[in-house]
mmCIF file of C-alpha atoms in Angstrom:
data_model
loop_
_atom_site.group_PDB
_atom_site.id
_atom_site.type_symbol
_atom_site.label_atom_id
_atom_site.label_comp_id
_atom_site.label_asym_id
_atom_site.label_seq_id
_atom_site.Cartn_x
_atom_site.Cartn_y
_atom_site.Cartn_z
ATOM 1 C CA UNK A 1 33.644 -21.720 26.554
ATOM 2 C CA UNK A 2 34.425 -18.258 27.867
ATOM 3 C CA UNK A 3 34.826 -17.519 31.543
ATOM 4 C CA UNK A 4 34.142 -14.365 33.382
ATOM 5 C CA UNK A 5 35.580 -14.166 36.911
ATOM 6 C CA UNK A 6 33.560 -12.436 39.545
ATOM 7 C CA UNK A 7 34.299 -11.893 43.225
ATOM 8 C CA UNK A 8 32.939 -15.300 44.465
ATOM 9 C CA UNK A 9 32.416 -17.527 41.553
ATOM 10 C CA UNK A 10 33.124 -18.226 37.849
ATOM 11 C CA UNK A 11 30.400 -17.471 35.373
ATOM 12 C CA UNK A 12 30.705 -19.738 32.310
ATOM 13 C CA UNK A 13 29.364 -18.680 28.939
ATOM 14 C CA UNK A 14 27.473 -21.456 27.232
ATOM 15 C CA UNK A 15 27.251 -19.589 23.870
ATOM 16 C CA UNK A 16 27.914 -21.789 20.943
ATOM 17 C CA UNK A 17 31.451 -21.120 19.551
ATOM 18 C CA UNK A 18 31.801 -22.809 16.148
ATOM 19 C CA UNK A 19 35.259 -23.999 15.200
ATOM 20 C CA UNK A 20 34.459 -23.839 11.391
ATOM 21 C CA UNK A 21 36.449 -22.292 8.634
ATOM 22 C CA UNK A 22 33.775 -20.755 6.463
ATOM 23 C CA UNK A 23 33.192 -18.197 3.682
ATOM 24 C CA UNK A 24 34.011 -14.620 4.942
ATOM 25 C CA UNK A 25 30.557 -13.469 3.714
ATOM 26 C CA UNK A 26 28.904 -16.098 5.942
ATOM 27 C CA UNK A 27 31.040 -14.913 8.878
ATOM 28 C CA UNK A 28 29.886 -11.353 8.352
ATOM 29 C CA UNK A 29 26.382 -12.466 8.119
ATOM 30 C CA UNK A 30 26.693 -14.427 11.359
ATOM 31 C CA UNK A 31 28.363 -11.502 13.096
ATOM 32 C CA UNK A 32 25.411 -9.229 12.008
ATOM 33 C CA UNK A 33 22.890 -11.653 13.495
ATOM 34 C CA UNK A 34 24.875 -11.870 16.750
ATOM 35 C CA UNK A 35 24.985 -8.119 16.846
ATOM 36 C CA UNK A 36 21.192 -8.022 16.425
ATOM 37 C CA UNK A 37 20.766 -10.483 19.281
ATOM 38 C CA UNK A 38 23.112 -8.550 21.480
ATOM 39 C CA UNK A 39 21.371 -5.296 20.842
ATOM 40 C CA UNK A 40 17.930 -6.816 21.522
ATOM 41 C CA UNK A 41 19.177 -8.174 24.902
ATOM 42 C CA UNK A 42 20.711 -4.761 25.658
ATOM 43 C CA UNK A 43 17.458 -2.942 24.823
ATOM 44 C CA UNK A 44 15.506 -5.404 27.042
ATOM 45 C CA UNK A 45 17.857 -5.028 29.925
ATOM 46 C CA UNK A 46 17.919 -1.275 29.793
ATOM 47 C CA UNK A 47 14.156 -1.076 29.577
ATOM 48 C CA UNK A 48 13.408 -3.298 32.529
ATOM 49 C CA UNK A 49 16.253 -2.025 34.758
ATOM 50 C CA UNK A 50 15.724 1.695 34.165
ATOM 51 C CA UNK A 51 12.070 1.174 35.068
ATOM 52 C CA UNK A 52 12.912 -0.689 38.286
ATOM 53 C CA UNK A 53 15.984 1.148 39.532
ATOM 54 C CA UNK A 54 15.884 4.300 37.294
ATOM 55 C CA UNK A 55 19.406 5.617 37.994
ATOM 56 C CA UNK A 56 22.218 5.254 40.577
ATOM 57 C CA UNK A 57 24.659 7.629 42.055
ATOM 58 C CA UNK A 58 27.908 7.435 44.079
ATOM 59 C CA UNK A 59 25.915 7.251 47.291
ATOM 60 C CA UNK A 60 24.144 4.121 46.058
ATOM 61 C CA UNK A 61 27.447 2.401 45.443
ATOM 62 C CA UNK A 62 28.792 3.602 48.830
ATOM 63 C CA UNK A 63 25.725 2.268 50.589
ATOM 64 C CA UNK A 64 25.968 -1.107 48.956
ATOM 65 C CA UNK A 65 29.741 -1.253 49.458
ATOM 66 C CA UNK A 66 29.272 -0.402 53.239
ATOM 67 C CA UNK A 67 26.569 -3.020 53.713
ATOM 68 C CA UNK A 68 28.884 -5.624 52.076
ATOM 69 C CA UNK A 69 31.703 -4.555 54.315
ATOM 70 C CA UNK A 70 29.510 -4.807 57.432
ATOM 71 C CA UNK A 71 28.287 -8.274 56.380
ATOM 72 C CA UNK A 72 31.872 -9.489 55.780
ATOM 73 C CA UNK A 73 33.005 -8.069 59.059
ATOM 74 C CA UNK A 74 30.232 -9.755 60.962
ATOM 75 C CA UNK A 75 31.037 -13.164 59.247
ATOM 76 C CA UNK A 76 34.702 -12.970 59.971
ATOM 77 C CA UNK A 77 34.133 -11.711 63.546
ATOM 78 C CA UNK A 78 31.654 -14.671 64.193
ATOM 79 C CA UNK A 79 34.283 -17.121 62.816
ATOM 80 C CA UNK A 80 36.991 -15.637 64.948
ATOM 81 C CA UNK A 81 34.839 -15.809 68.040
ATOM 82 C CA UNK A 82 34.067 -19.480 67.324
ATOM 83 C CA UNK A 83 37.667 -20.268 66.732
ATOM 84 C CA UNK A 84 38.655 -18.661 70.127
ATOM 85 C CA UNK A 85 36.659 -21.310 71.944
ATOM 86 C CA UNK A 86 39.068 -23.990 70.550
ATOM 87 C CA UNK A 87 36.279 -26.464 70.582
ATOM 88 C CA UNK A 88 34.559 -27.914 67.490
ATOM 89 C CA UNK A 89 31.839 -25.729 66.017
ATOM 90 C CA UNK A 90 28.429 -26.599 66.906
ATOM 91 C CA UNK A 91 25.765 -27.124 64.236
ATOM 92 C CA UNK A 92 24.089 -23.811 65.297
ATOM 93 C CA UNK A 93 27.497 -21.892 64.896
ATOM 94 C CA UNK A 94 28.040 -23.418 61.456
ATOM 95 C CA UNK A 95 24.518 -22.373 60.325
ATOM 96 C CA UNK A 96 25.093 -18.777 61.656
ATOM 97 C CA UNK A 97 28.455 -18.657 59.815
ATOM 98 C CA UNK A 98 26.703 -19.958 56.719
ATOM 99 C CA UNK A 99 24.041 -17.400 56.838
ATOM 100 C CA UNK A 100 26.526 -14.515 57.448
ATOM 101 C CA UNK A 101 28.772 -15.648 54.602
ATOM 102 C CA UNK A 102 25.755 -15.846 52.293
ATOM 103 C CA UNK A 103 24.700 -12.391 53.237
ATOM 104 C CA UNK A 104 28.115 -11.025 52.490
ATOM 105 C CA UNK A 105 28.317 -12.856 49.071
ATOM 106 C CA UNK A 106 24.803 -11.782 48.057
ATOM 107 C CA UNK A 107 25.710 -8.109 48.882
ATOM 108 C CA UNK A 108 28.990 -8.262 47.084
ATOM 109 C CA UNK A 109 27.341 -9.873 43.993
ATOM 110 C CA UNK A 110 24.662 -7.148 44.029
ATOM 111 C CA UNK A 111 27.404 -4.533 44.055
ATOM 112 C CA UNK A 112 29.152 -6.220 41.140
ATOM 113 C CA UNK A 113 25.855 -6.485 39.280
ATOM 114 C CA UNK A 114 25.053 -2.870 39.848
ATOM 115 C CA UNK A 115 28.431 -1.892 38.580
ATOM 116 C CA UNK A 116 27.947 -4.090 35.394
ATOM 117 C CA UNK A 117 24.627 -2.486 34.787
ATOM 118 C CA UNK A 118 26.135 1.010 34.668
ATOM 119 C CA UNK A 119 29.140 -0.322 32.655
ATOM 120 C CA UNK A 120 26.888 -1.823 29.976
ATOM 121 C CA UNK A 121 24.558 1.206 29.885
ATOM 122 C CA UNK A 122 21.453 -0.520 31.399
ATOM 123 C CA UNK A 123 21.336 2.034 34.226
ATOM 124 C CA UNK A 124 22.166 5.755 34.153
ATOM 125 C CA UNK A 125 24.925 6.917 36.533
ATOM 126 C CA UNK A 126 24.210 10.251 38.240
ATOM 127 C CA UNK A 127 27.743 11.750 38.928
ATOM 128 C CA UNK A 128 28.067 13.771 42.216
ATOM 129 C CA UNK A 129 27.223 17.407 41.898
ATOM 130 C CA UNK A 130 30.347 19.435 42.645
ATOM 131 C CA UNK A 131 29.975 21.650 45.598
ATOM 132 C CA UNK A 132 30.383 25.319 44.739
ATOM 133 C CA UNK A 133 32.580 27.483 47.010
#
């Protein structure tokens, strides 16, 4: 199985990977089928995502990155505050830390997902317009 490492967890591919030695013509035929499958998935993703999000620009990436950064900062700040008390964390403190961490992880994953959508061509990236002098 193939693995793709993202910022907070490992994504495992569950695609069947035969370990067969077969006729080269059969291998080409299978690769052709897999290419058809991949293109079909690409077209579906592009159609759905371009209708929902349309396109993204550098400002969209900056906003999402800033939101993730603020969430991470809030999570770590809350953890440091709890640690300064030098007493065991209360159930309420643990719940708050869990929520803050989850918010950070969700925003980070959304950033990575948006980047992958641009990288794979599902979304169009609008480059910044150079300022004329």
